[in-house]
Tab-separated table of C-alpha atoms in Angstrom:
chain	number	residue	atom	x	y	z
A	1020	MET	CA	-0.262	-0.135	-0.514
A	1021	THR	CA	1.544	3.494	-0.599
A	1022	PRO	CA	1.094	5.815	1.993
A	1023	SER	CA	-0.335	8.670	1.218
A	1024	GLY	CA	1.241	12.354	1.317
A	1025	PRO	CA	0.606	15.064	4.465
A	1026	ALA	CA	-2.822	16.203	3.692
A	1027	THR	CA	-2.731	19.988	2.341
A	1028	HIS	CA	-5.270	22.961	3.392
A	1029	PRO	CA	-7.821	23.670	0.035
A	1030	CYS	CA	-6.330	27.236	1.114
A	1031	ARG	CA	-3.156	26.979	1.569
A	1032	SER	CA	-0.880	30.307	-0.028
A	1033	HIS	CA	0.336	28.797	-4.002
A	1034	ARG	CA	1.240	30.161	-6.828
A	1035	LEU	CA	-0.966	30.713	-9.332
A	1036	PRO	CA	-0.416	27.612	-12.134
A	1037	ARG	CA	0.056	28.315	-15.464
A	1038	ARG	CA	-2.599	25.910	-15.998
A	1039	ALA	CA	-5.715	24.722	-14.506
A	1040	PRO	CA	-5.290	20.791	-13.956
A	1041	ARG	CA	-7.406	18.485	-15.327
A	1042	LEU	CA	-9.873	16.562	-13.282
A	1043	SER	CA	-10.400	12.753	-13.846
A	1044	SER	CA	-13.466	11.295	-15.753
A	1045	HIS	CA	-14.173	9.769	-12.712
A	1046	THR	CA	-13.492	11.995	-10.492
A	1047	TYR	CA	-17.469	13.980	-9.508
A	1048	LYS	CA	-16.674	15.640	-6.253
A	1049	THR	CA	-16.716	19.378	-6.494
A	1050	ALA	CA	-13.394	20.525	-5.203
A	1051	ALA	CA	-12.646	24.246	-4.508
A	1052	PRO	CA	-11.622	26.077	-6.981
A	1053	ALA	CA	-8.244	27.563	-6.940
A	1054	PRO	CA	-7.654	31.121	-6.943
A	1055	SER	CA	-6.772	33.061	-10.529
A	1056	ALA	CA	-5.497	35.965	-11.704
A	1057	ALA	CA	-9.348	36.483	-13.730
A	1058	HIS	CA	-11.276	35.688	-10.734
A	1059	PRO	CA	-9.068	36.644	-7.170
A	1060	SER	CA	-10.144	35.366	-4.539
A	1061	THR	CA	-10.086	35.624	-0.658
A	1062	CYS	CA	-9.628	31.957	1.848
A	1063	LEU	CA	-12.901	31.946	4.935
A	1064	GLY	CA	-12.612	29.211	6.881
A	1065	ASN	CA	-11.777	26.276	4.259
A	1066	ARG	CA	-13.316	27.826	1.186
A	1067	TRP	CA	-12.578	30.299	-1.538
A	1068	ILE	CA	-14.918	33.390	-1.363
A	1069	PRO	CA	-14.464	35.389	-4.186
A	1070	ALA	CA	-13.405	38.783	-3.178
A	1071	SER	CA	-16.179	40.283	-5.200
A	1072	LYS	CA	-19.079	38.812	-3.127
A	1073	MET	CA	-16.453	39.249	-0.134
A	1074	LEU	CA	-16.461	43.122	-0.807
A	1075	HIS	CA	-19.889	43.092	-0.662
A	1076	PHE	CA	-19.992	41.260	2.881
A	1077	VAL	CA	-17.790	43.481	3.992
A	1078	ALA	CA	-19.463	46.289	2.386
A	1079	GLY	CA	-23.161	45.039	4.482
A	1080	THR	CA	-21.368	44.492	7.699
A	1081	ARG	CA	-20.568	48.077	7.983
A	1082	ALA	CA	-23.692	49.683	6.521
A	1083	LEU	CA	-25.679	47.053	9.295
A	1084	LEU	CA	-22.893	48.510	11.927
A	1085	ARG	CA	-23.636	51.624	10.956
A	1086	SER	CA	-27.040	51.023	10.808
A	1087	ALA	CA	-27.256	49.595	14.222
A	1088	LEU	CA	-25.198	52.997	15.908
A	1089	LEU	CA	-27.150	54.898	15.003
A	1090	LEU	CA	-30.333	53.860	15.510
A	1091	SER	CA	-29.069	53.593	19.601
A	1092	VAL	CA	-27.450	57.179	19.162
A	1093	LEU	CA	-31.045	58.182	17.691
A	1094	LEU	CA	-33.829	56.270	20.166
A	1095	TRP	CA	-31.146	57.436	23.264
A	1096	ARG	CA	-31.746	61.075	22.063
A	1097	LEU	CA	-35.805	60.544	21.749
A	1098	ALA	CA	-35.754	58.865	25.238
A	1099	ALA	CA	-33.805	61.715	26.497
A	1100	ALA	CA	-35.527	64.617	24.504
A	1101	GLY	CA	-38.988	62.632	25.823
A	1102	ASN	CA	-37.968	62.323	28.876
A	1103	PRO	CA	-41.063	63.824	31.463
A	1104	GLU	CA	-38.590	64.518	34.448
A	1105	LEU	CA	-36.055	66.824	32.334
A	1106	PRO	CA	-37.277	70.140	33.670
A	1107	THR	CA	-37.280	72.934	31.345
A	1108	ALA	CA	-36.422	76.404	32.403
A	1109	VAL	CA	-38.870	78.979	34.340
A	1110	ASN	CA	-39.062	82.514	34.831
A	1111	ILE	CA	-36.824	83.329	31.963
A	1112	THR	CA	-35.844	87.378	31.991
A	1113	TRP	CA	-33.759	89.681	30.054
A	1114	SER	CA	-31.668	91.751	31.816
A	1115	SER	CA	-29.916	94.788	29.784
A	1116	ILE	CA	-28.399	98.325	31.275
A	1117	ASN	CA	-26.372	100.217	28.051
A	1118	PHE	CA	-26.667	97.285	25.967
A	1119	LYS	CA	-24.587	94.522	27.681
A	1120	THR	CA	-27.473	92.045	27.734
A	1121	ILE	CA	-27.826	88.920	30.543
A	1122	LEU	CA	-30.186	85.890	30.195
A	1123	GLN	CA	-31.086	84.607	33.551
A	1124	TRP	CA	-33.635	82.148	33.961
A	1125	GLN	CA	-34.444	78.919	36.638
A	1126	PRO	CA	-34.096	76.437	38.127
A	1127	LYS	CA	-30.343	75.393	38.799
A	1128	PRO	CA	-30.196	71.821	36.471
A	1129	SER	CA	-29.005	68.248	38.545
A	1130	GLY	CA	-28.273	65.649	36.161
A	1131	TYR	CA	-28.263	68.193	32.587
A	1132	PHE	CA	-27.307	71.083	31.771
A	1133	TYR	CA	-28.226	74.197	29.800
A	1134	THR	CA	-27.880	75.546	26.152
A	1135	VAL	CA	-28.887	78.678	24.596
A	1136	GLU	CA	-30.249	79.876	21.462
A	1137	ILE	CA	-30.679	83.330	20.284
A	1138	HIS	CA	-33.715	83.519	17.128
A	1139	GLY	CA	-33.355	86.566	15.718
A	1140	GLN	CA	-36.246	87.669	13.107
A	1141	THR	CA	-33.505	88.529	10.146
A	1142	SER	CA	-30.584	86.776	11.774
A	1143	ASN	CA	-28.789	83.077	12.232
A	1144	THR	CA	-29.463	81.617	15.230
A	1145	ARG	CA	-26.501	82.086	17.591
A	1146	LYS	CA	-26.016	79.299	20.432
A	1147	LYS	CA	-24.327	80.731	23.600
A	1148	CYS	CA	-23.106	78.903	26.895
A	1149	ILE	CA	-23.283	75.300	26.099
A	1150	GLN	CA	-23.900	73.025	27.634
A	1151	THR	CA	-23.707	74.964	30.848
A	1152	THR	CA	-24.736	74.782	34.804
A	1153	GLU	CA	-25.390	78.560	35.594
A	1154	THR	CA	-28.876	80.264	35.605
A	1155	GLU	CA	-27.407	83.065	33.139
A	1156	CYS	CA	-25.577	83.880	29.911
A	1157	ASP	CA	-24.017	86.717	28.156
A	1158	VAL	CA	-25.829	87.127	24.970
A	1159	THR	CA	-24.569	90.713	23.991
A	1160	ASP	CA	-22.682	89.749	21.101
A	1161	ALA	CA	-25.734	87.994	20.252
A	1162	VAL	CA	-27.886	90.803	19.729
A	1163	ARG	CA	-25.558	92.938	18.039
A	1164	ASN	CA	-28.243	94.253	16.063
A	1165	VAL	CA	-30.021	96.896	18.495
A	1166	LYS	CA	-33.226	97.309	16.338
A	1167	GLU	CA	-33.768	93.666	16.078
A	1168	THR	CA	-36.184	92.023	17.764
A	1169	TYR	CA	-34.931	88.479	19.058
A	1170	THR	CA	-36.412	85.799	20.968
A	1171	ALA	CA	-33.788	83.410	23.370
A	1172	HIS	CA	-34.857	79.226	23.717
A	1173	ILE	CA	-33.449	77.458	26.911
A	1174	LEU	CA	-32.443	73.631	25.587
A	1175	SER	CA	-32.670	71.404	28.292
A	1176	VAL	CA	-30.010	68.609	27.331
A	1177	THR	CA	-27.741	65.988	28.942
A	1178	SER	CA	-24.262	65.417	28.632
A	1179	PHE	CA	-23.458	64.818	24.655
A	1180	GLU	CA	-25.089	67.356	22.467
A	1181	MET	CA	-25.892	65.532	19.007
A	1182	ASP	CA	-27.191	66.912	15.984
A	1183	ASN	CA	-29.697	66.686	12.936
A	1184	PHE	CA	-31.673	64.912	15.633
A	1185	GLU	CA	-35.474	65.959	17.209
A	1186	GLU	CA	-34.850	68.991	19.650
A	1187	PRO	CA	-34.566	68.464	23.364
A	1188	PRO	CA	-37.166	70.337	25.298
A	1189	PHE	CA	-36.639	73.913	25.375
A	1190	ALA	CA	-38.587	76.869	27.269
A	1191	VAL	CA	-39.007	79.957	25.064
A	1192	SER	CA	-38.250	83.479	26.807
A	1193	GLU	CA	-40.428	87.159	25.963
A	1194	LYS	CA	-39.525	88.880	22.644
A	1195	PHE	CA	-36.164	91.486	23.547
A	1196	THR	CA	-35.272	94.497	21.303
A	1197	PRO	CA	-32.451	96.073	22.877
A	1198	TYR	CA	-32.843	98.836	21.377
A	1199	ASN	CA	-36.556	99.776	22.989
A	1200	GLN	CA	-35.295	98.022	26.518
A	1201	THR	CA	-31.506	98.795	27.751
A	1202	VAL	CA	-31.962	100.691	30.148
A	1203	VAL	CA	-29.652	103.870	30.234
A	1204	GLY	CA	-26.574	103.645	32.811
A	1205	LYS	CA	-25.948	106.214	35.279
A	1206	PRO	CA	-24.038	108.990	33.903
A	1207	GLU	CA	-20.248	110.025	34.809
A	1208	ILE	CA	-20.144	113.523	36.282
A	1209	GLN	CA	-16.594	114.943	35.686
A	1210	ASN	CA	-17.219	118.523	36.833
A	1211	TYR	CA	-19.214	120.928	38.866
A	1212	LYS	CA	-19.041	123.732	40.063
A	1213	GLN	CA	-21.323	126.793	42.071
A	1214	LYS	CA	-20.623	130.780	40.963
A	1215	GLY	CA	-22.444	133.160	41.578
A	1216	SER	CA	-25.730	131.880	40.576
A	1217	LYS	CA	-25.345	129.867	38.650
A	1218	LEU	CA	-24.834	126.661	38.785
A	1219	ASN	CA	-22.367	124.279	35.830
A	1220	VAL	CA	-22.533	120.785	35.663
A	1221	VAL	CA	-20.401	118.730	32.408
A	1222	PHE	CA	-20.952	115.173	33.071
A	1223	GLN	CA	-19.970	111.789	30.385
A	1224	ASP	CA	-21.973	109.240	28.468
A	1225	PRO	CA	-22.700	105.859	29.797
A	1226	LEU	CA	-20.517	103.327	27.484
A	1227	THR	CA	-21.921	99.982	25.771
A	1228	PRO	CA	-19.831	97.088	24.907
A	1229	TYR	CA	-19.614	97.136	20.935
A	1230	THR	CA	-16.832	99.355	20.289
A	1231	PHE	CA	-15.537	101.423	16.613
A	1232	PRO	CA	-13.035	99.755	14.389
A	1233	ASN	CA	-10.036	101.480	16.098
A	1234	GLY	CA	-11.305	99.524	19.682
A	1235	SER	CA	-12.816	102.333	21.304
A	1236	PHE	CA	-16.465	101.764	23.203
A	1237	LEU	CA	-19.494	103.332	21.793
A	1238	SER	CA	-21.274	105.322	24.668
A	1239	VAL	CA	-24.875	105.515	24.243
A	1240	ARG	CA	-25.654	108.804	22.441
A	1241	ASP	CA	-24.008	107.004	19.994
A	1242	ILE	CA	-26.019	105.081	19.640
A	1243	PHE	CA	-29.620	106.258	20.149
A	1244	GLN	CA	-28.268	109.997	19.009
A	1245	HIS	CA	-31.672	112.660	18.894
A	1246	ASP	CA	-33.399	110.006	21.200
A	1247	LEU	CA	-31.592	110.291	24.281
A	1248	GLU	CA	-31.632	113.467	26.679
A	1249	TYR	CA	-30.702	114.304	29.975
A	1250	ARG	CA	-32.288	115.300	32.722
A	1251	LEU	CA	-30.223	117.666	35.980
A	1252	TYR	CA	-32.531	117.614	39.153
A	1253	TYR	CA	-31.100	120.176	42.065
A	1254	TRP	CA	-32.413	121.654	45.091
A	1255	LYS	CA	-30.663	123.868	48.312
A	1256	ASP	CA	-29.173	121.543	50.688
A	1257	GLN	CA	-31.485	120.471	53.305
A	1258	SER	CA	-34.414	121.245	51.291
A	1259	SER	CA	-36.810	119.068	49.639
A	1260	GLY	CA	-38.325	121.231	46.884
A	1261	LYS	CA	-36.763	119.957	43.297
A	1262	LYS	CA	-36.470	121.582	40.144
A	1263	ASP	CA	-35.051	120.427	37.140
A	1264	ASP	CA	-33.444	121.404	33.731
A	1265	THR	CA	-33.310	119.151	30.370
A	1266	SER	CA	-30.249	119.561	27.826
A	1267	ARG	CA	-28.917	117.560	24.926
A	1268	SER	CA	-25.858	118.701	25.579
A	1269	HIS	CA	-23.015	116.919	27.929
A	1270	THR	CA	-23.277	119.946	30.371
A	1271	PHE	CA	-25.730	121.863	31.848
A	1272	GLU	CA	-25.927	126.046	33.378
A	1273	VAL	CA	-29.071	126.500	36.148
A	1274	SER	CA	-29.385	129.375	38.046
A	1275	VAL	CA	-29.580	129.326	42.021
A	1276	ASP	CA	-29.644	131.290	45.074
A	1277	SER	CA	-25.745	132.543	45.575
A	1278	THR	CA	-26.508	132.126	49.655
A	1279	ASN	CA	-27.214	128.602	49.268
A	1280	ASN	CA	-25.452	125.227	48.111
A	1281	TYR	CA	-26.989	123.130	46.279
A	1282	CYS	CA	-27.549	119.365	45.398
A	1283	PHE	CA	-28.266	117.353	42.413
A	1284	TYR	CA	-27.877	114.137	39.907
A	1285	ILE	CA	-28.442	113.501	36.432
A	1286	GLN	CA	-30.402	111.194	34.757
A	1287	GLY	CA	-30.704	109.818	31.070
A	1288	ILE	CA	-33.978	109.739	29.502
A	1289	ILE	CA	-35.373	108.330	26.037
A	1290	PRO	CA	-38.466	110.594	25.637
A	1291	SER	CA	-39.889	108.180	22.983
A	1292	ARG	CA	-40.120	105.075	24.652
A	1293	ARG	CA	-43.253	104.013	26.211
A	1294	GLU	CA	-41.257	102.183	28.670
A	1295	ASN	CA	-38.296	102.443	30.193
A	1296	ARG	CA	-37.905	105.731	29.557
A	1297	ASN	CA	-35.945	106.366	33.011
A	1298	GLY	CA	-32.419	105.584	32.706
A	1299	GLN	CA	-30.724	105.151	35.890
A	1300	GLU	CA	-29.734	107.823	38.581
A	1301	SER	CA	-25.967	109.251	38.912
A	1302	LEU	CA	-24.503	109.881	42.001
A	1303	VAL	CA	-26.027	112.550	44.453
A	1304	LEU	CA	-23.549	115.431	44.876
A	1305	CYS	CA	-23.892	118.857	46.591
A	1306	THR	CA	-21.711	121.985	46.093
A	1307	SER	CA	-20.584	124.070	48.788
A	1308	VAL	CA	-20.084	128.094	49.318
A	1309	GLY	CA	-18.544	128.751	52.246
A	1310	ARG	CA	-21.262	127.473	55.317
A	1311	ASN	CA	-21.354	129.721	58.262
A	1312	ILE	CA	-22.017	128.052	61.961
A	1313	LEU	CA	-25.535	128.654	61.806
A	1314	ASP	CA	-26.008	126.638	58.682
A	1315	GLU	CA	-24.251	123.845	60.214
A	1316	TYR	CA	-26.280	123.376	63.485
A	1317	ARG	CA	-29.523	125.590	62.121
A	1318	SER	CA	-31.959	123.122	63.334
A	1319	GLU	CA	-29.814	122.712	66.715
A	1320	VAL	CA	-29.602	126.894	66.668
A	1321	PHE	CA	-33.757	127.259	65.933
A	1322	ILE	CA	-34.406	124.624	69.237
A	1323	ILE	CA	-31.720	126.748	71.008
A	1324	ILE	CA	-33.453	130.282	70.112
A	1325	ALA	CA	-37.465	128.804	70.793
A	1326	VAL	CA	-36.373	127.595	74.306
A	1327	VAL	CA	-34.865	130.466	75.247
A	1328	ALA	CA	-37.921	132.796	74.269
A	1329	ILE	CA	-40.840	130.542	75.916
A	1330	ALA	CA	-38.448	130.839	78.914
A	1331	VAL	CA	-38.767	134.694	78.417
A	1332	ILE	CA	-42.424	134.911	77.485
A	1333	THR	CA	-42.963	132.726	80.410
A	1334	LEU	CA	-40.971	135.049	83.031
A	1335	ALA	CA	-42.486	138.264	81.927
A	1336	ILE	CA	-45.917	136.697	82.463
A	1337	VAL	CA	-45.160	135.307	86.005
A	1338	LEU	CA	-43.031	138.002	86.960
A	1339	PRO	CA	-45.260	140.589	86.982
A	1340	VAL	CA	-48.064	138.773	88.843
A	1341	ILE	CA	-45.530	137.551	91.772
A	1342	LEU	CA	-44.196	140.827	92.246
A	1343	CYS	CA	-48.002	142.407	92.149
A	1344	LYS	CA	-48.662	140.033	94.934
A	1345	ARG	CA	-45.547	140.701	96.892
A	1346	LYS	CA	-46.759	144.381	96.957
A	1347	LYS	CA	-50.426	143.951	97.343
A	1348	ALA	CA	-49.192	142.137	100.760
A	1349	LYS	CA	-46.763	144.700	101.936
A	1350	ALA	CA	-49.814	147.611	101.961
A	1351	THR	CA	-52.299	144.857	103.881
A	1352	ARG	CA	-49.385	144.543	106.681
A	1353	GLU	CA	-48.775	148.473	106.756
A	1354	LYS	CA	-52.205	148.936	106.911
A	1355	GLU	CA	-52.777	146.182	110.570
A	1356	PRO	CA	-52.811	148.513	113.603
A	1357	LEU	CA	-49.896	148.029	116.048
A	1358	ASN	CA	-50.518	145.828	119.285
A	1359	THR	CA	-50.504	148.398	122.576
A	1360	ALA	CA	-48.967	147.267	125.715
């Protein structure tokens, strides 16, 4: 018996034969086809798989895995979006002074985050404070077109932000137009002087966060222009009666009593507005034209004078009565007869 040679793996690497081996006419067993230059194949297990089928198999597997991944992410996203326990923001308010605009809301998040979207009527949506745990957001640069009307969407999101899927739960703010709603801040008083019967005050416009191309800051006057005016309120020191004067420049000059000191403050005003017309009040300052002791202690002096006056009046009434009674008593004693022994 002739020993058989060692078994060979059908997928063992070998050179491509120049001529395919002829099979015996009595051989009907199907053999694994050998790879050829015209029909390249890949060995998988104990079988040769044509390369075209293998490529289709790999591509199909990748597509299936990708679809499964996207489906799982989508299901997770939908579950997060539809989670009734994920709260949305409440008490949303806009706070804006000199066009520096802060958006505020409640509550403090726990286990989730907030992302703010600013929607303008004509401008593109801007995202601010992405995945923040704070309950306020500076949106000044997102509302730069101050005459446009904006709304804010405050999204409640989980830790992974996924785009192109269904929106997470969110709350919408009231509409906000910076030009109509920002508050004019405190003017800065640079100089003041009371000389004779004139009070002169020089002040500066509040600055905004926005800048010119050269980097200098725009003032509120640069934005409001002729819609802005200032009002000076002034009164005699230690008096409650106020007077006022209006100016569209940076100075005031009003007539006062040269013998009295005056206190004053300045306030910006937007007359064209129906609401938020009055700005913040500047610091209250007072002049000093040389006070005497009577000015410093006026109330105390008045009290002392009143007490002395009452004492004098009382003495003027009581003293004549006492003297009259003594005089009558003396006259009575003189008319009485002397006792004889």
